[in-house]
PDB file of C-alpha atoms in Angstrom:
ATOM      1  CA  UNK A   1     -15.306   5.956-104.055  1.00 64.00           C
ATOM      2  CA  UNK A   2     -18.187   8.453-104.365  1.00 70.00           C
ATOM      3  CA  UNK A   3     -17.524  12.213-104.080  1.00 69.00           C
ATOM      4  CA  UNK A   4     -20.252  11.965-100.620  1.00 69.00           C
ATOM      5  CA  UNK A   5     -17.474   8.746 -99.279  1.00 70.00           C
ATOM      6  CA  UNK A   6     -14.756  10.748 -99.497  1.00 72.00           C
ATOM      7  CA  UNK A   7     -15.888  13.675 -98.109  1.00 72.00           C
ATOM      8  CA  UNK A   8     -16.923  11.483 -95.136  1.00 72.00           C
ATOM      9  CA  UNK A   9     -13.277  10.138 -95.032  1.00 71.00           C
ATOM     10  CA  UNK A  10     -11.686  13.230 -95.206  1.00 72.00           C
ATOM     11  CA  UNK A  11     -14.274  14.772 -92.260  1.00 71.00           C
ATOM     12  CA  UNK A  12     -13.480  11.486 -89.877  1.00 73.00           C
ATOM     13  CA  UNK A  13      -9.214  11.782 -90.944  1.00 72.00           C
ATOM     14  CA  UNK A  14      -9.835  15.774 -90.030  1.00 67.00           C
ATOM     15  CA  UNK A  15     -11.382  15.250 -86.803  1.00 68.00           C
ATOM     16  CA  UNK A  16      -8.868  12.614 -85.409  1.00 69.00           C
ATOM     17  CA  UNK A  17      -5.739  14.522 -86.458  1.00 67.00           C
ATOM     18  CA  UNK A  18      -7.885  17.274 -84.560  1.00 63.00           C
ATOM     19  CA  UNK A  19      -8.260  15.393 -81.389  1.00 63.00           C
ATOM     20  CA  UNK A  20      -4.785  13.777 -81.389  1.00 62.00           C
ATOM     21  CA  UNK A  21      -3.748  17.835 -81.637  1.00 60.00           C
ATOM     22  CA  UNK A  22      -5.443  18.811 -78.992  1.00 60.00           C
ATOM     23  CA  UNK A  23      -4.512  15.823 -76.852  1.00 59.00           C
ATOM     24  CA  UNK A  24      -1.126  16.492 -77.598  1.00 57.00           C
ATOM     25  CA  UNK A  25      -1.366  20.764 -76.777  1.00 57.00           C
ATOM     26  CA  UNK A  26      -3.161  20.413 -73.989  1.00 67.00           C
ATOM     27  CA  UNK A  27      -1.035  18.029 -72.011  1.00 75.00           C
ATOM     28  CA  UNK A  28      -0.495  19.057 -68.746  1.00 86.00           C
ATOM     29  CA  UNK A  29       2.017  19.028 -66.517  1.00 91.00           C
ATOM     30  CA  UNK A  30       1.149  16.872 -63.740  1.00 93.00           C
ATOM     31  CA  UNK A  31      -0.252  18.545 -60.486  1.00 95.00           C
ATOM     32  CA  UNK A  32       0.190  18.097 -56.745  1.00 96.00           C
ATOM     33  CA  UNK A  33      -0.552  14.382 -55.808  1.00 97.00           C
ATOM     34  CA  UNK A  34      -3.853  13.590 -54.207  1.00 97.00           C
ATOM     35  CA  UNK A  35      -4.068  13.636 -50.821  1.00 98.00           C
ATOM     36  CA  UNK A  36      -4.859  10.877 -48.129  1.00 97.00           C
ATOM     37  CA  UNK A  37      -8.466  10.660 -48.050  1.00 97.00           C
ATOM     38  CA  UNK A  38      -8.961  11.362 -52.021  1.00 97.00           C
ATOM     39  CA  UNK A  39      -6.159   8.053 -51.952  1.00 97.00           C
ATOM     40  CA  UNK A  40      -8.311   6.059 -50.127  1.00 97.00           C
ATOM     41  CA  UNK A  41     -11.404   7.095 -52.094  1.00 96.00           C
ATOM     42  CA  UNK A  42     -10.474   6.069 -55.483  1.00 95.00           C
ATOM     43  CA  UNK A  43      -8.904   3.004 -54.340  1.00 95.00           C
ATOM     44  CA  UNK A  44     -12.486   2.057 -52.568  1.00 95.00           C
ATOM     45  CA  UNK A  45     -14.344   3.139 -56.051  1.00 94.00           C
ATOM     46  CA  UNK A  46     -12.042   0.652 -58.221  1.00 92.00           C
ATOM     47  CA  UNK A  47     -11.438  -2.049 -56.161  1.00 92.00           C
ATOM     48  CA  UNK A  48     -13.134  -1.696 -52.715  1.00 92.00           C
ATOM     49  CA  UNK A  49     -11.894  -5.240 -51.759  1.00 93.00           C
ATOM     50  CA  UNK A  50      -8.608  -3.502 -50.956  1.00 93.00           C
ATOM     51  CA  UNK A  51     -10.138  -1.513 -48.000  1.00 94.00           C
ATOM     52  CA  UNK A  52      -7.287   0.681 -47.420  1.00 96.00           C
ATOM     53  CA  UNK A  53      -7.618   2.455 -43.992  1.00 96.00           C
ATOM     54  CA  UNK A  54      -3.845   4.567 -43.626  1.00 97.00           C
ATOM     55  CA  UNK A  55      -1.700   5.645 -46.480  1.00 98.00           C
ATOM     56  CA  UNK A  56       1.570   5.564 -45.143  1.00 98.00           C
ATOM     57  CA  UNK A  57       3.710   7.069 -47.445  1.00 98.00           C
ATOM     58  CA  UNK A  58       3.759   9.025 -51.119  1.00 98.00           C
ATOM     59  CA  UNK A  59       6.818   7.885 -52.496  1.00 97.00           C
ATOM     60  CA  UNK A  60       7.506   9.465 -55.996  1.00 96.00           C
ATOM     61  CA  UNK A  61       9.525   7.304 -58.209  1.00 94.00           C
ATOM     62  CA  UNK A  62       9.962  10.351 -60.958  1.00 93.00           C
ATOM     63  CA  UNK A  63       7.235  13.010 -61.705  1.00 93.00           C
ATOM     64  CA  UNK A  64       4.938  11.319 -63.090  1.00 92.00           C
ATOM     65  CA  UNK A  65       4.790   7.665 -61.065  1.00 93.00           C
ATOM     66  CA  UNK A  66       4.002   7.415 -57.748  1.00 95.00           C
ATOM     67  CA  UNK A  67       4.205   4.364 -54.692  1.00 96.00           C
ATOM     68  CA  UNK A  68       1.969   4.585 -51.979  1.00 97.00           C
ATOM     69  CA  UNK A  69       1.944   1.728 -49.564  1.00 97.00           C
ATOM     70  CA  UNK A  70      -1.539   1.372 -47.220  1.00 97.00           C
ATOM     71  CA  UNK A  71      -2.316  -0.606 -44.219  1.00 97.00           C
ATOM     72  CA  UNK A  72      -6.276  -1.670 -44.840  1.00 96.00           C
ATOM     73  CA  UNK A  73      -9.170  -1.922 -42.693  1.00 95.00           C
ATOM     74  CA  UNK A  74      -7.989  -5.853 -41.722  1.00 93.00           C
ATOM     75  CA  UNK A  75      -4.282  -5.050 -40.968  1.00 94.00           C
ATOM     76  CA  UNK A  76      -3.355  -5.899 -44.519  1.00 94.00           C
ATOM     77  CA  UNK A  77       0.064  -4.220 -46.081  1.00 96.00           C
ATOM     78  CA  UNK A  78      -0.649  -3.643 -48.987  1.00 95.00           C
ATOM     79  CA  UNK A  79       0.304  -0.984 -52.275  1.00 95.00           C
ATOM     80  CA  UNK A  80      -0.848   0.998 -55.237  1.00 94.00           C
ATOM     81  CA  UNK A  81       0.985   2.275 -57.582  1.00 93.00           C
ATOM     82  CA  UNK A  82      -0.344   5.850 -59.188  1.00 94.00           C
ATOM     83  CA  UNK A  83       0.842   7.541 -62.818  1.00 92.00           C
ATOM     84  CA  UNK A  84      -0.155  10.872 -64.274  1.00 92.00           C
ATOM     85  CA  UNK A  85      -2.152  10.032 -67.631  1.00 88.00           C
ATOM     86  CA  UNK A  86      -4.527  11.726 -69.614  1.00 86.00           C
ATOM     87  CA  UNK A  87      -4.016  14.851 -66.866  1.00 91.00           C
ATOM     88  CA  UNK A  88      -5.454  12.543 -64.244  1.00 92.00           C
ATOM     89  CA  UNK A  89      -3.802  11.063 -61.544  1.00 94.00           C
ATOM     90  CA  UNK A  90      -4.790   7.323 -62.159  1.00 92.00           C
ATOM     91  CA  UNK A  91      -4.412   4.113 -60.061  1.00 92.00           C
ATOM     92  CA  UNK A  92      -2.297   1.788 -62.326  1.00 90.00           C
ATOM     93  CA  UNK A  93      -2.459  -1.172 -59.860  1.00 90.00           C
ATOM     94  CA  UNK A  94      -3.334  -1.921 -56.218  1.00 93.00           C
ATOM     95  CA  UNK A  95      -2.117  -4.857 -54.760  1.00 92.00           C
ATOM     96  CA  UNK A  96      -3.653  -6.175 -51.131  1.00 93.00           C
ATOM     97  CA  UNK A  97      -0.390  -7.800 -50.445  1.00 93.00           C
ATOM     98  CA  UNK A  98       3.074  -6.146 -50.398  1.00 93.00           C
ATOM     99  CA  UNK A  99       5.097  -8.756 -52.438  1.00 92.00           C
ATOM    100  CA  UNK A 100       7.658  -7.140 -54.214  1.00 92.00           C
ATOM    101  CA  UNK A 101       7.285  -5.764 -57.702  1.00 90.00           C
ATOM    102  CA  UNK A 102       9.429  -3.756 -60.170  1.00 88.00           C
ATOM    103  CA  UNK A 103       8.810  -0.867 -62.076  1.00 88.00           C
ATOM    104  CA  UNK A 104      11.014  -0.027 -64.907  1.00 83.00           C
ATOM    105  CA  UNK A 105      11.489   3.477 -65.637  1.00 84.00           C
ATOM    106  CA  UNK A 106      13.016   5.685 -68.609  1.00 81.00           C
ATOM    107  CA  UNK A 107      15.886   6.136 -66.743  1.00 81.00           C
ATOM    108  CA  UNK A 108      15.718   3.859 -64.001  1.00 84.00           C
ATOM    109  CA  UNK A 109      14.128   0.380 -62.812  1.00 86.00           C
ATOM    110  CA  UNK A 110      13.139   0.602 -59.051  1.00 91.00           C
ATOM    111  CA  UNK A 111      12.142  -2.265 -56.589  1.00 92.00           C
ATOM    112  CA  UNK A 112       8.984  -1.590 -54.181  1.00 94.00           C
ATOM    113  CA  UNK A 113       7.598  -3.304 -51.257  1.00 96.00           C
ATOM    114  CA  UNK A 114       5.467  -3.220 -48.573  1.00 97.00           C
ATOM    115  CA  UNK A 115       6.047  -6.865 -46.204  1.00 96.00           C
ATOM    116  CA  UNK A 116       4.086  -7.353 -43.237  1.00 96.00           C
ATOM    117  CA  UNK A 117       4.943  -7.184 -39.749  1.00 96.00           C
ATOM    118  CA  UNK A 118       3.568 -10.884 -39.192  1.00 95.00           C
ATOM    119  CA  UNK A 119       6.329 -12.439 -41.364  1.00 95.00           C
ATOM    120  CA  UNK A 120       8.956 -11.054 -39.741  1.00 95.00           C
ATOM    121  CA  UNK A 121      10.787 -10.385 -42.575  1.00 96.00           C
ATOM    122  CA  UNK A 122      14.407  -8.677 -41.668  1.00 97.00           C
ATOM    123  CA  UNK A 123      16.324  -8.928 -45.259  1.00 96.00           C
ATOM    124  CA  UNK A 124      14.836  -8.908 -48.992  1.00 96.00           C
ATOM    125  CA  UNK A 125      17.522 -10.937 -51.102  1.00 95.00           C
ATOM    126  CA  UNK A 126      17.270  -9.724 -54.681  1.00 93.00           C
ATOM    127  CA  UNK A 127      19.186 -11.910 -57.447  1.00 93.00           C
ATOM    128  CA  UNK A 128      19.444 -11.209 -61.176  1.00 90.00           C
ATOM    129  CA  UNK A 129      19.573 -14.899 -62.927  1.00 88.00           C
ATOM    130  CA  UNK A 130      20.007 -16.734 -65.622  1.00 84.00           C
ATOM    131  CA  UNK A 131      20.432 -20.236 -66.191  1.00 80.00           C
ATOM    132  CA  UNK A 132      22.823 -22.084 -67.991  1.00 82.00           C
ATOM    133  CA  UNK A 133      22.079 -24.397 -71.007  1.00 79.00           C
ATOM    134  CA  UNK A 134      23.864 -26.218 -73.929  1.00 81.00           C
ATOM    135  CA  UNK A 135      22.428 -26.665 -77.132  1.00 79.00           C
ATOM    136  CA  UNK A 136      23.529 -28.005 -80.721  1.00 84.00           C
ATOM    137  CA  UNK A 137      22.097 -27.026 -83.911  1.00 79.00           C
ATOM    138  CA  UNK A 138      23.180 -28.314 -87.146  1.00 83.00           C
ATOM    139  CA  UNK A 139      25.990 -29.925 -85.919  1.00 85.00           C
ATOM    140  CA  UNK A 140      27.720 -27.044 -83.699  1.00 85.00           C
ATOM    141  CA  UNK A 141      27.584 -27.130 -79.813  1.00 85.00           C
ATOM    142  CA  UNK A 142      26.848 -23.615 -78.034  1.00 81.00           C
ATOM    143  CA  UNK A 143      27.308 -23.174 -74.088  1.00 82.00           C
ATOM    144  CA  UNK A 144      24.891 -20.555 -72.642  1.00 78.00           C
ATOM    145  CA  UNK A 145      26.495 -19.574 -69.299  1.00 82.00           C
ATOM    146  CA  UNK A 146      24.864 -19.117 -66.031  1.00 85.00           C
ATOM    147  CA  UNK A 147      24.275 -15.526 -64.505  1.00 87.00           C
ATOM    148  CA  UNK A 148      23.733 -15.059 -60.708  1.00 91.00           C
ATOM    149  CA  UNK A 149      24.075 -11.938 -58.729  1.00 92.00           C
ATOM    150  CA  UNK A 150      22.410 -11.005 -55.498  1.00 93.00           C
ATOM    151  CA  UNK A 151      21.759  -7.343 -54.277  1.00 94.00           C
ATOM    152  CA  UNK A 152      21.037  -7.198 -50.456  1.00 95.00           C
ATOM    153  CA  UNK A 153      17.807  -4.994 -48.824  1.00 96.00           C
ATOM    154  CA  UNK A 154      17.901  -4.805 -45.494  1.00 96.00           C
ATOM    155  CA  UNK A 155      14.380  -3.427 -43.995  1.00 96.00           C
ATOM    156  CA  UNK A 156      15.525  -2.046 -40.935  1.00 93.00           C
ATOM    157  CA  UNK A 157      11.949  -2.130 -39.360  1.00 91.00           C
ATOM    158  CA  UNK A 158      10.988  -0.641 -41.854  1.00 93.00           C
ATOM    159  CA  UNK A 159       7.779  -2.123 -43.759  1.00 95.00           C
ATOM    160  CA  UNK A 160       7.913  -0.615 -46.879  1.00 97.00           C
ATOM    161  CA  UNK A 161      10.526   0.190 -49.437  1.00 96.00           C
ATOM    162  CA  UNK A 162      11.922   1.436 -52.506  1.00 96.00           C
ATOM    163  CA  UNK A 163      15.231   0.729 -54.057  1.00 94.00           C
ATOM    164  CA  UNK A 164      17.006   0.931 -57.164  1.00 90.00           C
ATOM    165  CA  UNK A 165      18.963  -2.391 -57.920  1.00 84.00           C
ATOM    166  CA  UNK A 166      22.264  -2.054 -59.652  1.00 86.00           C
ATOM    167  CA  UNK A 167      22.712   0.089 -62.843  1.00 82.00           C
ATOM    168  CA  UNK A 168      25.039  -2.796 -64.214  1.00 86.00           C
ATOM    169  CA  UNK A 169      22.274  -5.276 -63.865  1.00 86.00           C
ATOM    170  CA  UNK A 170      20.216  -2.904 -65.669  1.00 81.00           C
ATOM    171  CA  UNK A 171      22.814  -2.588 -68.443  1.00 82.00           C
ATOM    172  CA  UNK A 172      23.431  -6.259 -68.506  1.00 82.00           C
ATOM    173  CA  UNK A 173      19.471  -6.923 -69.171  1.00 78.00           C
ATOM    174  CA  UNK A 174      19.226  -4.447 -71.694  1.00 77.00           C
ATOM    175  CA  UNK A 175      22.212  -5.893 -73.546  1.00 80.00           C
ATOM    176  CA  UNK A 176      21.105  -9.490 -72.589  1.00 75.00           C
ATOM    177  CA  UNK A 177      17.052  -8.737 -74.751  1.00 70.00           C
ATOM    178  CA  UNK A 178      18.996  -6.883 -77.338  1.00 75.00           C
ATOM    179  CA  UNK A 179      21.100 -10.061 -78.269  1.00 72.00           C
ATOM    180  CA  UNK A 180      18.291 -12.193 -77.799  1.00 66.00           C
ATOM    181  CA  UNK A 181      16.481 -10.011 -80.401  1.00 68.00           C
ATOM    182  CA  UNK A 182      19.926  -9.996 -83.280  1.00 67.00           C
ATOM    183  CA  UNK A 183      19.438 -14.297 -82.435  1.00 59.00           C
ATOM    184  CA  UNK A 184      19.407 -15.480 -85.919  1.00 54.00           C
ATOM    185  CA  UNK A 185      21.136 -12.691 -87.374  1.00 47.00           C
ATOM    186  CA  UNK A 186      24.461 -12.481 -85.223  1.00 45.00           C
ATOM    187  CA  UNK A 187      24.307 -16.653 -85.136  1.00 43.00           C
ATOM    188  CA  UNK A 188      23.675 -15.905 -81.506  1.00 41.00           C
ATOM    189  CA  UNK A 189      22.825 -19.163 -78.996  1.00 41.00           C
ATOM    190  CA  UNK A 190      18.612 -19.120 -78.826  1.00 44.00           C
ATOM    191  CA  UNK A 191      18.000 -18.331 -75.381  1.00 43.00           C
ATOM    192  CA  UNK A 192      14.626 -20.685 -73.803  1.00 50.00           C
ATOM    193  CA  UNK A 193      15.132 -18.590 -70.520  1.00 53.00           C
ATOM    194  CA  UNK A 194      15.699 -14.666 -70.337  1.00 67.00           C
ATOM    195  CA  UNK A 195      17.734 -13.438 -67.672  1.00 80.00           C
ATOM    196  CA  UNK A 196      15.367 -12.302 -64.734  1.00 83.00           C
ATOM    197  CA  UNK A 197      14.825 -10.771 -61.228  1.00 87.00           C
ATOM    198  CA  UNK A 198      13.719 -12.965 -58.411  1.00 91.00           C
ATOM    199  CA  UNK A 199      13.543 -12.358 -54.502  1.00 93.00           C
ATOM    200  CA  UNK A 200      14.125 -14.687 -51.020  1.00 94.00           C
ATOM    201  CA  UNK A 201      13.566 -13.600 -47.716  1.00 96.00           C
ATOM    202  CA  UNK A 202      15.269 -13.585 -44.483  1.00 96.00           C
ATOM    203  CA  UNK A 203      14.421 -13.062 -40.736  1.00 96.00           C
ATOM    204  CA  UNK A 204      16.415 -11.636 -38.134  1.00 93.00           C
ATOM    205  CA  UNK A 205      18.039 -14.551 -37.034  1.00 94.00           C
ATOM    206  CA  UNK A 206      18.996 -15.464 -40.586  1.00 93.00           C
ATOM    207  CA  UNK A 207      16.586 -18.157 -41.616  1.00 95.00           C
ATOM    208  CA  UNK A 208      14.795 -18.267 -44.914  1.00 94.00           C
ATOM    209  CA  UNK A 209      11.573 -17.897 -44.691  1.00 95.00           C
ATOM    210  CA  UNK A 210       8.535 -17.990 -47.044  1.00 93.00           C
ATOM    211  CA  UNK A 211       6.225 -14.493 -46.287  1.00 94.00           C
ATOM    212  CA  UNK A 212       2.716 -15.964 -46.378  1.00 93.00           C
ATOM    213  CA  UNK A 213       1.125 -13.479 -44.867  1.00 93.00           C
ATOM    214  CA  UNK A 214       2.309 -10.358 -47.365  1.00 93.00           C
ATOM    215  CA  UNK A 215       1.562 -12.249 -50.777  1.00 90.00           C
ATOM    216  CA  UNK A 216      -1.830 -12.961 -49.657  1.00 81.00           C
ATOM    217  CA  UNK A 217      -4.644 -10.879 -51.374  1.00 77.00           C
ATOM    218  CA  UNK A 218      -6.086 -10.158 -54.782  1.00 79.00           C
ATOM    219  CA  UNK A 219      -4.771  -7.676 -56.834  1.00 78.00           C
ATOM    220  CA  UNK A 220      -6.558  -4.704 -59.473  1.00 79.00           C
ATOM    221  CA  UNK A 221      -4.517  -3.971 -62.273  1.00 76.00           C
ATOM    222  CA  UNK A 222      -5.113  -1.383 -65.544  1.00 71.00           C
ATOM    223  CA  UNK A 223      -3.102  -4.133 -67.762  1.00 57.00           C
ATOM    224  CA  UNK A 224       0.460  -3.899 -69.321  1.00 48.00           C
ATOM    225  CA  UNK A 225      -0.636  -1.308 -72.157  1.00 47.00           C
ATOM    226  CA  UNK A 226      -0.894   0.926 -69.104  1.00 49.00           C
ATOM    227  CA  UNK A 227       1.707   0.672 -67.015  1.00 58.00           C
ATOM    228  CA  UNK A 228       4.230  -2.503 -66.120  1.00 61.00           C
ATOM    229  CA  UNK A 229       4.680  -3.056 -62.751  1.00 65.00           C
ATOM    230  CA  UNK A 230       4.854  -7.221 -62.314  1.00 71.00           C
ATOM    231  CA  UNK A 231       5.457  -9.332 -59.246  1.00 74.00           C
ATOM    232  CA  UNK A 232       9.280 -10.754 -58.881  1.00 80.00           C
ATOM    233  CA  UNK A 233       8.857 -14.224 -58.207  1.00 84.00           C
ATOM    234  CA  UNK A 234      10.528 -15.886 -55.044  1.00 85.00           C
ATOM    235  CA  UNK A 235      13.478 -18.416 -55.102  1.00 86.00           C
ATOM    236  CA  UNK A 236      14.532 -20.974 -52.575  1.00 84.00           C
ATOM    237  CA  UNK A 237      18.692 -21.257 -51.328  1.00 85.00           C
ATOM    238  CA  UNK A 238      18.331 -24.577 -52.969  1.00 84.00           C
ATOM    239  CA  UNK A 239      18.142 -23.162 -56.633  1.00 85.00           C
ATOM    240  CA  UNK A 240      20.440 -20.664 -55.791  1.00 85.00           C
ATOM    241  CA  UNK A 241      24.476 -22.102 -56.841  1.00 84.00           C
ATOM    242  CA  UNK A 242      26.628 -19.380 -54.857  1.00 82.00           C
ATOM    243  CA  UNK A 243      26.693 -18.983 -50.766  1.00 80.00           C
ATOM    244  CA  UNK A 244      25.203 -15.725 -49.526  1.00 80.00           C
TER     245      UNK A 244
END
């Protein structure tokens, strides 16, 4: 390398380890939240097809993370979700429907929601499953036993929501990725099918019902190097093995 290339080098290495210093120094902590109409605004400059009209709540999740459920122009229920990065306040996501999603914190994993009025939804069921399997490999049998638990929201007449699920379930995922990670090391049964969240829904009088009218609606999304915020995906009583 010539004496002008590494000069060059050692100019770009000074100025990154510069900029990484001052990104680091000059973090700040995060300020008051934005306010209705500067809500409304940036949702309208990323993805105007959401056409929020009313915020109806700010609902922080921890300092730094933020739910705020909308009702658009159309009478859509829809949500955003907002985190403090770069010392911005940036729209992560912003959904036009209110299907559930979860966000999983540092300390914490939190379920959010926003279901409209027209599906006449009365009860969120929320299981954590797993299904069973059997598998042999070189000539010894392994039995992967079923998980299914089921954590009850009840919206009161409420539309929107937030609600932390079960630290155990928490703890049991954790422990449930960690083994699946050891699998070849431990001798640990390969797992096809991680343990996972999924929703049904319930009206009033008790029926299961499918919400049509709150997972309708595109969706804007920063991508999961940003921030991880994904649908849970509904199950039907007949897939379900226990009575709730």
């Amino acid at each position: 390398m010539t004496k002008k290339a590494k000069m060059s080098v050692l100019i770009t290495a000074a100025i990154l380890i510069g900029g990484i210093l001052l990104f680091v120094l000059f973090q700040k902590e995060p300020e008051p939240f934005l306010s209705e109409k500067q809500i409304i605004k940036r949702i309208n400059s990323i993805f105007p097809e959401a056409q929020p009209k009313s915020i109806q709540n700010k609902i922080f999740l921890d300092d730094t993370h933020v739910f705020v459920p909308f009702i658009s122009e159309e009478s859509g229920y829809g949500m955003s979700f907002w985190v403090w990065k770069g010392n911005k306040w940036k729209a992560a996501s912003v959904n036009m429907g209110g299907q559930p999603q979860v966000w999983n914190g540092e300390e914490k994993s939190l379920i959010m929601w926003n279901m409209n009025p027209k599906d006449d939804v009365s009860e969120i069921g929320v299981f954590m499953k797993g299904d069973r399997d059997f598998l042999v490999s070189d000539g010894i049998a392994t039995y992967q036993p079923g998980i299914e638990m089921m954590h009850s929201i009840a919206l009161k007449g409420k539309t929107y929501g937030v609600e932390r699920f079960p630290d155990n379930w928490r703890e049991l995922m954790k422990q449930y990725v960690k083994l699946q990670a050891e699998d070849g090391q431990n001798d640990f049964p390969d797992f096809n099918d991680p343990i996972r969240l999924v929703t049904n829904f319930h009206d009033k009088e008790g029926e299961e019902i499918i919400p049509e009218h709150s997972f309708n609606g595109n969706s804007y999304t920063t991508g999961y190097n940003f921030v991880d915020v994904p649908f849970l995906v509904t199950v039907q009583e007949e897939e379900l093995e226990g009575a709730y």
